[in-house]
Amino acid sequence: MLQSNMPLFQAAFWSVLTIGLYALGKALYRRKSCMLSSPLFITPVLLIVAALLFHVSYAQYIRGTHWLVALLGPATVAFAVPIYEQRALICRHWGLLVVGVVAGSATAVVSSWELSNLLGLNDSLRLSLLPRSMSTPFAMAVSGDIGGAPGLTAVFVVLTGVLGAALGEGLINYLPLRSVFSRGALLGMGAHGAGTAKAHQIDQEVGAIAGLVMVLVGLFNVLATPVLVYCLGMTGK
Amino acid sequence: MTIYQHMSLWLRRFRQSSPFQALVILLFWALGEAIVRVTGLAIPGSIVGLLIMLALLVGKRLRVRTVRRGAEWYLAEMLLFFVPAVLAVLDHPEFLGLLGLKILAVIVLGTLTVMTVTAGAIDICYRLGKEDVDVAK
């Protein structure tokens, strides 16, 4: 049924299945909100099961659905609107955002490195795991710069976003946080795009801050991570 | 109503529709990608597009009405765009065992640490700043 000599049919089939399962996940989540029924969890799991059933590889799957991933580009551009609408709030407290981005980025590199060391992961994995807390295009650039494998990094970034969005939602309820800044930065820093999308669902202000933090984290890390890695003497050991 | 009035009404509705506005945002993205390709900047094209659109909004060259609905549509459905990329794990069967669990541990613990430190640092600064303001009053 799903032979590779029918690329158009394959592309249509997997696109429709992906969108359909996402819609199903969303409907389910509206009825019962928990981590397992989140569309970011249930949809990929069901798709992996389908791919295994039909003996379809990732290359075959992504050939037909790449256009959906490409829409992350304009979705990132769309964050200009909430950032613009919250500009007064952001201008008044820009110092807090700088604190969050610098503290978060440093913690991201150090925690990732120490945890990988602790669990005895090899160099390539350790370096690929480092640039995780930023959106994919930034992360892949940094990964290449510091000697990781950009392809692996892309997988880790997406997993971080997916898991982070769910973890962050729980953490926000658990931590005694007062300002919208800490809540927005928590999601934008920890889980980049997926976290920002989650933040946007929680609240307009939180979403705008998460979006801005995501952008700042990306810009800051492209410049700072290679320097930090060099300073800590992480490469070549 | 004259034909002209009909047309301008239709045009206004079209401009307010989310598909048209989504297309406008798509063009900003394409512009950002083109700029990056031509100049060889180390920044992703989508960020360049975002900065251009934000600059136009702040400079009042672009009305927020023209893009708000389109932006809302992208942001509401953004999680869908991440889903296909997760299937890249199909290419890494070695992650199915202990190694996968270790990587998962690094991701989960690392992300929780980053989130707690980030939010904590901001909240502490926020409270300190607030006290200063209270004292000044």
JSON list of N, CA and C in Angstrom, two decimals, chain A residues 168-225:
[
{"chain": "A", "resi": 168, "resn": "GLY", "atom": "N", "xyz": [7.82, 21.87, 32.32]},
{"chain": "A", "resi": 168, "resn": "GLY", "atom": "CA", "xyz": [7.74, 23.27, 32.72]},
{"chain": "A", "resi": 168, "resn": "GLY", "atom": "C", "xyz": [6.37, 23.64, 33.24]},
{"chain": "A", "resi": 169, "resn": "GLU", "atom": "N", "xyz": [5.34, 23.11, 32.60]},
{"chain": "A", "resi": 169, "resn": "GLU", "atom": "CA", "xyz": [3.98, 23.42, 33.02]},
{"chain": "A", "resi": 169, "resn": "GLU", "atom": "C", "xyz": [3.77, 22.95, 34.47]},
{"chain": "A", "resi": 170, "resn": "GLY", "atom": "N", "xyz": [4.29, 21.74, 34.77]},
{"chain": "A", "resi": 170, "resn": "GLY", "atom": "CA", "xyz": [4.17, 21.23, 36.13]},
{"chain": "A", "resi": 170, "resn": "GLY", "atom": "C", "xyz": [4.99, 22.05, 37.10]},
{"chain": "A", "resi": 171, "resn": "LEU", "atom": "N", "xyz": [6.22, 22.40, 36.68]},
{"chain": "A", "resi": 171, "resn": "LEU", "atom": "CA", "xyz": [7.15, 23.13, 37.55]},
{"chain": "A", "resi": 171, "resn": "LEU", "atom": "C", "xyz": [6.59, 24.51, 37.91]},
{"chain": "A", "resi": 172, "resn": "ILE", "atom": "N", "xyz": [5.92, 25.16, 36.96]},
{"chain": "A", "resi": 172, "resn": "ILE", "atom": "CA", "xyz": [5.33, 26.48, 37.21]},
{"chain": "A", "resi": 172, "resn": "ILE", "atom": "C", "xyz": [4.31, 26.41, 38.33]},
{"chain": "A", "resi": 173, "resn": "ASN", "atom": "N", "xyz": [3.53, 25.33, 38.34]},
{"chain": "A", "resi": 173, "resn": "ASN", "atom": "CA", "xyz": [2.53, 25.18, 39.39]},
{"chain": "A", "resi": 173, "resn": "ASN", "atom": "C", "xyz": [3.17, 24.87, 40.74]},
{"chain": "A", "resi": 174, "resn": "TYR", "atom": "N", "xyz": [4.37, 24.25, 40.68]},
{"chain": "A", "resi": 174, "resn": "TYR", "atom": "CA", "xyz": [5.01, 23.78, 41.90]},
{"chain": "A", "resi": 174, "resn": "TYR", "atom": "C", "xyz": [5.87, 24.86, 42.56]},
{"chain": "A", "resi": 175, "resn": "LEU", "atom": "N", "xyz": [6.61, 25.64, 41.73]},
{"chain": "A", "resi": 175, "resn": "LEU", "atom": "CA", "xyz": [7.50, 26.67, 42.28]},
{"chain": "A", "resi": 175, "resn": "LEU", "atom": "C", "xyz": [6.71, 27.90, 42.70]},
{"chain": "A", "resi": 176, "resn": "PRO", "atom": "N", "xyz": [7.13, 28.55, 43.80]},
{"chain": "A", "resi": 176, "resn": "PRO", "atom": "CA", "xyz": [6.41, 29.75, 44.24]},
{"chain": "A", "resi": 176, "resn": "PRO", "atom": "C", "xyz": [6.88, 30.99, 43.47]},
{"chain": "A", "resi": 177, "resn": "LEU", "atom": "N", "xyz": [6.48, 31.10, 42.21]},
{"chain": "A", "resi": 177, "resn": "LEU", "atom": "CA", "xyz": [6.96, 32.20, 41.37]},
{"chain": "A", "resi": 177, "resn": "LEU", "atom": "C", "xyz": [5.98, 33.36, 41.36]},
{"chain": "A", "resi": 178, "resn": "ARG", "atom": "N", "xyz": [6.51, 34.58, 41.49]},
{"chain": "A", "resi": 178, "resn": "ARG", "atom": "CA", "xyz": [5.62, 35.72, 41.59]},
{"chain": "A", "resi": 178, "resn": "ARG", "atom": "C", "xyz": [5.39, 36.43, 40.27]},
{"chain": "A", "resi": 179, "resn": "SER", "atom": "N", "xyz": [6.47, 36.62, 39.47]},
{"chain": "A", "resi": 179, "resn": "SER", "atom": "CA", "xyz": [6.32, 37.48, 38.30]},
{"chain": "A", "resi": 179, "resn": "SER", "atom": "C", "xyz": [6.04, 36.68, 37.04]},
{"chain": "A", "resi": 180, "resn": "VAL", "atom": "N", "xyz": [5.38, 37.33, 36.07]},
{"chain": "A", "resi": 180, "resn": "VAL", "atom": "CA", "xyz": [5.18, 36.69, 34.77]},
{"chain": "A", "resi": 180, "resn": "VAL", "atom": "C", "xyz": [6.53, 36.47, 34.09]},
{"chain": "A", "resi": 181, "resn": "PHE", "atom": "N", "xyz": [7.54, 37.26, 34.48]},
{"chain": "A", "resi": 181, "resn": "PHE", "atom": "CA", "xyz": [8.85, 37.12, 33.86]},
{"chain": "A", "resi": 181, "resn": "PHE", "atom": "C", "xyz": [9.48, 35.78, 34.16]},
{"chain": "A", "resi": 182, "resn": "SER", "atom": "N", "xyz": [9.44, 35.38, 35.44]},
{"chain": "A", "resi": 182, "resn": "SER", "atom": "CA", "xyz": [10.06, 34.10, 35.77]},
{"chain": "A", "resi": 182, "resn": "SER", "atom": "C", "xyz": [9.32, 32.95, 35.11]},
{"chain": "A", "resi": 183, "resn": "ARG", "atom": "N", "xyz": [8.00, 33.04, 35.03]},
{"chain": "A", "resi": 183, "resn": "ARG", "atom": "CA", "xyz": [7.24, 31.96, 34.39]},
{"chain": "A", "resi": 183, "resn": "ARG", "atom": "C", "xyz": [7.52, 31.89, 32.90]},
{"chain": "A", "resi": 184, "resn": "GLY", "atom": "N", "xyz": [7.52, 33.05, 32.23]},
{"chain": "A", "resi": 184, "resn": "GLY", "atom": "CA", "xyz": [7.79, 33.08, 30.79]},
{"chain": "A", "resi": 184, "resn": "GLY", "atom": "C", "xyz": [9.21, 32.64, 30.48]},
{"chain": "A", "resi": 185, "resn": "ALA", "atom": "N", "xyz": [10.18, 33.14, 31.26]},
{"chain": "A", "resi": 185, "resn": "ALA", "atom": "CA", "xyz": [11.58, 32.81, 31.01]},
{"chain": "A", "resi": 185, "resn": "ALA", "atom": "C", "xyz": [11.84, 31.33, 31.28]},
{"chain": "A", "resi": 186, "resn": "LEU", "atom": "N", "xyz": [11.17, 30.77, 32.28]},
{"chain": "A", "resi": 186, "resn": "LEU", "atom": "CA", "xyz": [11.33, 29.35, 32.59]},
{"chain": "A", "resi": 186, "resn": "LEU", "atom": "C", "xyz": [11.02, 28.52, 31.35]},
{"chain": "A", "resi": 187, "resn": "LEU", "atom": "N", "xyz": [9.91, 28.81, 30.69]},
{"chain": "A", "resi": 187, "resn": "LEU", "atom": "CA", "xyz": [9.51, 28.03, 29.51]},
{"chain": "A", "resi": 187, "resn": "LEU", "atom": "C", "xyz": [10.34, 28.39, 28.28]},
{"chain": "A", "resi": 188, "resn": "GLY", "atom": "N", "xyz": [10.60, 29.68, 28.06]},
{"chain": "A", "resi": 188, "resn": "GLY", "atom": "CA", "xyz": [11.35, 30.09, 26.88]},
{"chain": "A", "resi": 188, "resn": "GLY", "atom": "C", "xyz": [12.80, 29.65, 26.95]},
{"chain": "A", "resi": 189, "resn": "MET", "atom": "N", "xyz": [13.37, 29.68, 28.15]},
{"chain": "A", "resi": 189, "resn": "MET", "atom": "CA", "xyz": [14.77, 29.28, 28.35]},
{"chain": "A", "resi": 189, "resn": "MET", "atom": "C", "xyz": [14.89, 27.76, 28.32]},
{"chain": "A", "resi": 190, "resn": "GLY", "atom": "N", "xyz": [14.02, 27.06, 29.06]},
{"chain": "A", "resi": 190, "resn": "GLY", "atom": "CA", "xyz": [14.16, 25.62, 29.22]},
{"chain": "A", "resi": 190, "resn": "GLY", "atom": "C", "xyz": [13.69, 24.82, 28.02]},
{"chain": "A", "resi": 191, "resn": "ALA", "atom": "N", "xyz": [12.68, 25.30, 27.32]},
{"chain": "A", "resi": 191, "resn": "ALA", "atom": "CA", "xyz": [12.09, 24.45, 26.28]},
{"chain": "A", "resi": 191, "resn": "ALA", "atom": "C", "xyz": [11.84, 25.21, 24.98]},
{"chain": "A", "resi": 192, "resn": "HIS", "atom": "N", "xyz": [12.61, 26.27, 24.73]},
{"chain": "A", "resi": 192, "resn": "HIS", "atom": "CA", "xyz": [12.56, 27.06, 23.48]},
{"chain": "A", "resi": 192, "resn": "HIS", "atom": "C", "xyz": [11.17, 27.12, 22.83]},
{"chain": "A", "resi": 193, "resn": "GLY", "atom": "N", "xyz": [11.07, 26.75, 21.56]},
{"chain": "A", "resi": 193, "resn": "GLY", "atom": "CA", "xyz": [9.82, 26.94, 20.81]},
{"chain": "A", "resi": 193, "resn": "GLY", "atom": "C", "xyz": [8.61, 26.23, 21.39]},
{"chain": "A", "resi": 194, "resn": "ALA", "atom": "N", "xyz": [8.79, 24.96, 21.75]},
{"chain": "A", "resi": 194, "resn": "ALA", "atom": "CA", "xyz": [7.67, 24.20, 22.29]},
{"chain": "A", "resi": 194, "resn": "ALA", "atom": "C", "xyz": [7.23, 24.81, 23.63]},
{"chain": "A", "resi": 195, "resn": "GLY", "atom": "N", "xyz": [8.21, 25.22, 24.43]},
{"chain": "A", "resi": 195, "resn": "GLY", "atom": "CA", "xyz": [7.90, 25.85, 25.71]},
{"chain": "A", "resi": 195, "resn": "GLY", "atom": "C", "xyz": [7.17, 27.17, 25.50]},
{"chain": "A", "resi": 196, "resn": "THR", "atom": "N", "xyz": [7.60, 27.92, 24.46]},
{"chain": "A", "resi": 196, "resn": "THR", "atom": "CA", "xyz": [6.97, 29.20, 24.17]},
{"chain": "A", "resi": 196, "resn": "THR", "atom": "C", "xyz": [5.53, 28.99, 23.72]},
{"chain": "A", "resi": 197, "resn": "ALA", "atom": "N", "xyz": [5.32, 27.96, 22.92]},
{"chain": "A", "resi": 197, "resn": "ALA", "atom": "CA", "xyz": [3.95, 27.65, 22.48]},
{"chain": "A", "resi": 197, "resn": "ALA", "atom": "C", "xyz": [3.08, 27.32, 23.70]},
{"chain": "A", "resi": 198, "resn": "LYS", "atom": "N", "xyz": [3.65, 26.56, 24.62]},
{"chain": "A", "resi": 198, "resn": "LYS", "atom": "CA", "xyz": [2.93, 26.22, 25.86]},
{"chain": "A", "resi": 198, "resn": "LYS", "atom": "C", "xyz": [2.65, 27.49, 26.68]},
{"chain": "A", "resi": 199, "resn": "ALA", "atom": "N", "xyz": [3.67, 28.35, 26.77]},
{"chain": "A", "resi": 199, "resn": "ALA", "atom": "CA", "xyz": [3.51, 29.60, 27.52]},
{"chain": "A", "resi": 199, "resn": "ALA", "atom": "C", "xyz": [2.39, 30.44, 26.91]},
{"chain": "A", "resi": 200, "resn": "HIS", "atom": "N", "xyz": [2.32, 30.44, 25.59]},
{"chain": "A", "resi": 200, "resn": "HIS", "atom": "CA", "xyz": [1.30, 31.21, 24.89]},
{"chain": "A", "resi": 200, "resn": "HIS", "atom": "C", "xyz": [-0.09, 30.69, 25.24]},
{"chain": "A", "resi": 201, "resn": "GLN", "atom": "N", "xyz": [-0.19, 29.37, 25.46]},
{"chain": "A", "resi": 201, "resn": "GLN", "atom": "CA", "xyz": [-1.48, 28.78, 25.85]},
{"chain": "A", "resi": 201, "resn": "GLN", "atom": "C", "xyz": [-1.86, 29.21, 27.26]},
{"chain": "A", "resi": 202, "resn": "ILE", "atom": "N", "xyz": [-0.85, 29.36, 28.13]},
{"chain": "A", "resi": 202, "resn": "ILE", "atom": "CA", "xyz": [-1.10, 29.72, 29.52]},
{"chain": "A", "resi": 202, "resn": "ILE", "atom": "C", "xyz": [-1.61, 31.15, 29.61]},
{"chain": "A", "resi": 203, "resn": "ASP", "atom": "N", "xyz": [-0.90, 32.07, 28.93]},
{"chain": "A", "resi": 203, "resn": "ASP", "atom": "CA", "xyz": [-1.20, 33.49, 29.11]},
{"chain": "A", "resi": 203, "resn": "ASP", "atom": "C", "xyz": [-0.48, 34.31, 28.04]},
{"chain": "A", "resi": 204, "resn": "GLN", "atom": "N", "xyz": [-1.10, 35.39, 27.57]},
{"chain": "A", "resi": 204, "resn": "GLN", "atom": "CA", "xyz": [-0.50, 36.23, 26.53]},
{"chain": "A", "resi": 204, "resn": "GLN", "atom": "C", "xyz": [0.83, 36.83, 26.96]},
{"chain": "A", "resi": 205, "resn": "GLU", "atom": "N", "xyz": [0.87, 37.39, 28.19]},
{"chain": "A", "resi": 205, "resn": "GLU", "atom": "CA", "xyz": [2.10, 38.02, 28.67]},
{"chain": "A", "resi": 205, "resn": "GLU", "atom": "C", "xyz": [3.22, 37.01, 28.81]},
{"chain": "A", "resi": 206, "resn": "VAL", "atom": "N", "xyz": [2.88, 35.87, 29.44]},
{"chain": "A", "resi": 206, "resn": "VAL", "atom": "CA", "xyz": [3.88, 34.81, 29.64]},
{"chain": "A", "resi": 206, "resn": "VAL", "atom": "C", "xyz": [4.42, 34.36, 28.28]},
{"chain": "A", "resi": 207, "resn": "GLY", "atom": "N", "xyz": [3.53, 34.23, 27.30]},
{"chain": "A", "resi": 207, "resn": "GLY", "atom": "CA", "xyz": [3.94, 33.80, 25.97]},
{"chain": "A", "resi": 207, "resn": "GLY", "atom": "C", "xyz": [4.89, 34.80, 25.31]},
{"chain": "A", "resi": 208, "resn": "ALA", "atom": "N", "xyz": [4.59, 36.08, 25.43]},
{"chain": "A", "resi": 208, "resn": "ALA", "atom": "CA", "xyz": [5.43, 37.11, 24.82]},
{"chain": "A", "resi": 208, "resn": "ALA", "atom": "C", "xyz": [6.83, 37.09, 25.42]},
{"chain": "A", "resi": 209, "resn": "ILE", "atom": "N", "xyz": [6.89, 36.93, 26.75]},
{"chain": "A", "resi": 209, "resn": "ILE", "atom": "CA", "xyz": [8.19, 36.91, 27.42]},
{"chain": "A", "resi": 209, "resn": "ILE", "atom": "C", "xyz": [8.97, 35.65, 27.03]},
{"chain": "A", "resi": 210, "resn": "ALA", "atom": "N", "xyz": [8.27, 34.52, 27.00]},
{"chain": "A", "resi": 210, "resn": "ALA", "atom": "CA", "xyz": [8.92, 33.28, 26.58]},
{"chain": "A", "resi": 210, "resn": "ALA", "atom": "C", "xyz": [9.48, 33.42, 25.16]},
{"chain": "A", "resi": 211, "resn": "GLY", "atom": "N", "xyz": [8.71, 34.04, 24.28]},
{"chain": "A", "resi": 211, "resn": "GLY", "atom": "CA", "xyz": [9.16, 34.22, 22.90]},
{"chain": "A", "resi": 211, "resn": "GLY", "atom": "C", "xyz": [10.41, 35.08, 22.82]},
{"chain": "A", "resi": 212, "resn": "LEU", "atom": "N", "xyz": [10.41, 36.17, 23.58]},
{"chain": "A", "resi": 212, "resn": "LEU", "atom": "CA", "xyz": [11.57, 37.07, 23.56]},
{"chain": "A", "resi": 212, "resn": "LEU", "atom": "C", "xyz": [12.79, 36.37, 24.16]},
{"chain": "A", "resi": 213, "resn": "VAL", "atom": "N", "xyz": [12.58, 35.65, 25.26]},
{"chain": "A", "resi": 213, "resn": "VAL", "atom": "CA", "xyz": [13.69, 34.93, 25.89]},
{"chain": "A", "resi": 213, "resn": "VAL", "atom": "C", "xyz": [14.27, 33.90, 24.92]},
{"chain": "A", "resi": 214, "resn": "MET", "atom": "N", "xyz": [13.37, 33.20, 24.20]},
{"chain": "A", "resi": 214, "resn": "MET", "atom": "CA", "xyz": [13.83, 32.22, 23.23]},
{"chain": "A", "resi": 214, "resn": "MET", "atom": "C", "xyz": [14.76, 32.86, 22.18]},
{"chain": "A", "resi": 215, "resn": "VAL", "atom": "N", "xyz": [14.34, 34.02, 21.69]},
{"chain": "A", "resi": 215, "resn": "VAL", "atom": "CA", "xyz": [15.15, 34.72, 20.68]},
{"chain": "A", "resi": 215, "resn": "VAL", "atom": "C", "xyz": [16.48, 35.15, 21.28]},
{"chain": "A", "resi": 216, "resn": "LEU", "atom": "N", "xyz": [16.45, 35.73, 22.48]},
{"chain": "A", "resi": 216, "resn": "LEU", "atom": "CA", "xyz": [17.67, 36.21, 23.14]},
{"chain": "A", "resi": 216, "resn": "LEU", "atom": "C", "xyz": [18.62, 35.06, 23.45]},
{"chain": "A", "resi": 217, "resn": "VAL", "atom": "N", "xyz": [18.05, 33.94, 23.92]},
{"chain": "A", "resi": 217, "resn": "VAL", "atom": "CA", "xyz": [18.88, 32.78, 24.24]},
{"chain": "A", "resi": 217, "resn": "VAL", "atom": "C", "xyz": [19.61, 32.30, 23.00]},
{"chain": "A", "resi": 218, "resn": "GLY", "atom": "N", "xyz": [18.89, 32.23, 21.90]},
{"chain": "A", "resi": 218, "resn": "GLY", "atom": "CA", "xyz": [19.52, 31.79, 20.65]},
{"chain": "A", "resi": 218, "resn": "GLY", "atom": "C", "xyz": [20.67, 32.70, 20.25]},
{"chain": "A", "resi": 219, "resn": "LEU", "atom": "N", "xyz": [20.41, 34.01, 20.24]},
{"chain": "A", "resi": 219, "resn": "LEU", "atom": "CA", "xyz": [21.43, 34.97, 19.83]},
{"chain": "A", "resi": 219, "resn": "LEU", "atom": "C", "xyz": [22.63, 34.92, 20.77]},
{"chain": "A", "resi": 220, "resn": "PHE", "atom": "N", "xyz": [22.34, 34.89, 22.08]},
{"chain": "A", "resi": 220, "resn": "PHE", "atom": "CA", "xyz": [23.39, 34.89, 23.09]},
{"chain": "A", "resi": 220, "resn": "PHE", "atom": "C", "xyz": [24.27, 33.64, 22.97]},
{"chain": "A", "resi": 221, "resn": "ASN", "atom": "N", "xyz": [23.62, 32.49, 22.75]},
{"chain": "A", "resi": 221, "resn": "ASN", "atom": "CA", "xyz": [24.37, 31.24, 22.73]},
{"chain": "A", "resi": 221, "resn": "ASN", "atom": "C", "xyz": [25.23, 31.06, 21.50]},
{"chain": "A", "resi": 222, "resn": "VAL", "atom": "N", "xyz": [24.73, 31.54, 20.36]},
{"chain": "A", "resi": 222, "resn": "VAL", "atom": "CA", "xyz": [25.55, 31.44, 19.14]},
{"chain": "A", "resi": 222, "resn": "VAL", "atom": "C", "xyz": [26.88, 32.16, 19.38]},
{"chain": "A", "resi": 223, "resn": "LEU", "atom": "N", "xyz": [26.83, 33.26, 20.14]},
{"chain": "A", "resi": 223, "resn": "LEU", "atom": "CA", "xyz": [28.05, 34.02, 20.42]},
{"chain": "A", "resi": 223, "resn": "LEU", "atom": "C", "xyz": [28.83, 33.43, 21.60]},
{"chain": "A", "resi": 224, "resn": "ALA", "atom": "N", "xyz": [28.10, 32.97, 22.64]},
{"chain": "A", "resi": 224, "resn": "ALA", "atom": "CA", "xyz": [28.77, 32.67, 23.91]},
{"chain": "A", "resi": 224, "resn": "ALA", "atom": "C", "xyz": [29.18, 31.21, 24.11]},
{"chain": "A", "resi": 225, "resn": "THR", "atom": "N", "xyz": [28.39, 30.27, 23.59]},
{"chain": "A", "resi": 225, "resn": "THR", "atom": "CA", "xyz": [28.70, 28.87, 23.91]},
{"chain": "A", "resi": 225, "resn": "THR", "atom": "C", "xyz": [30.10, 28.44, 23.48]}
]
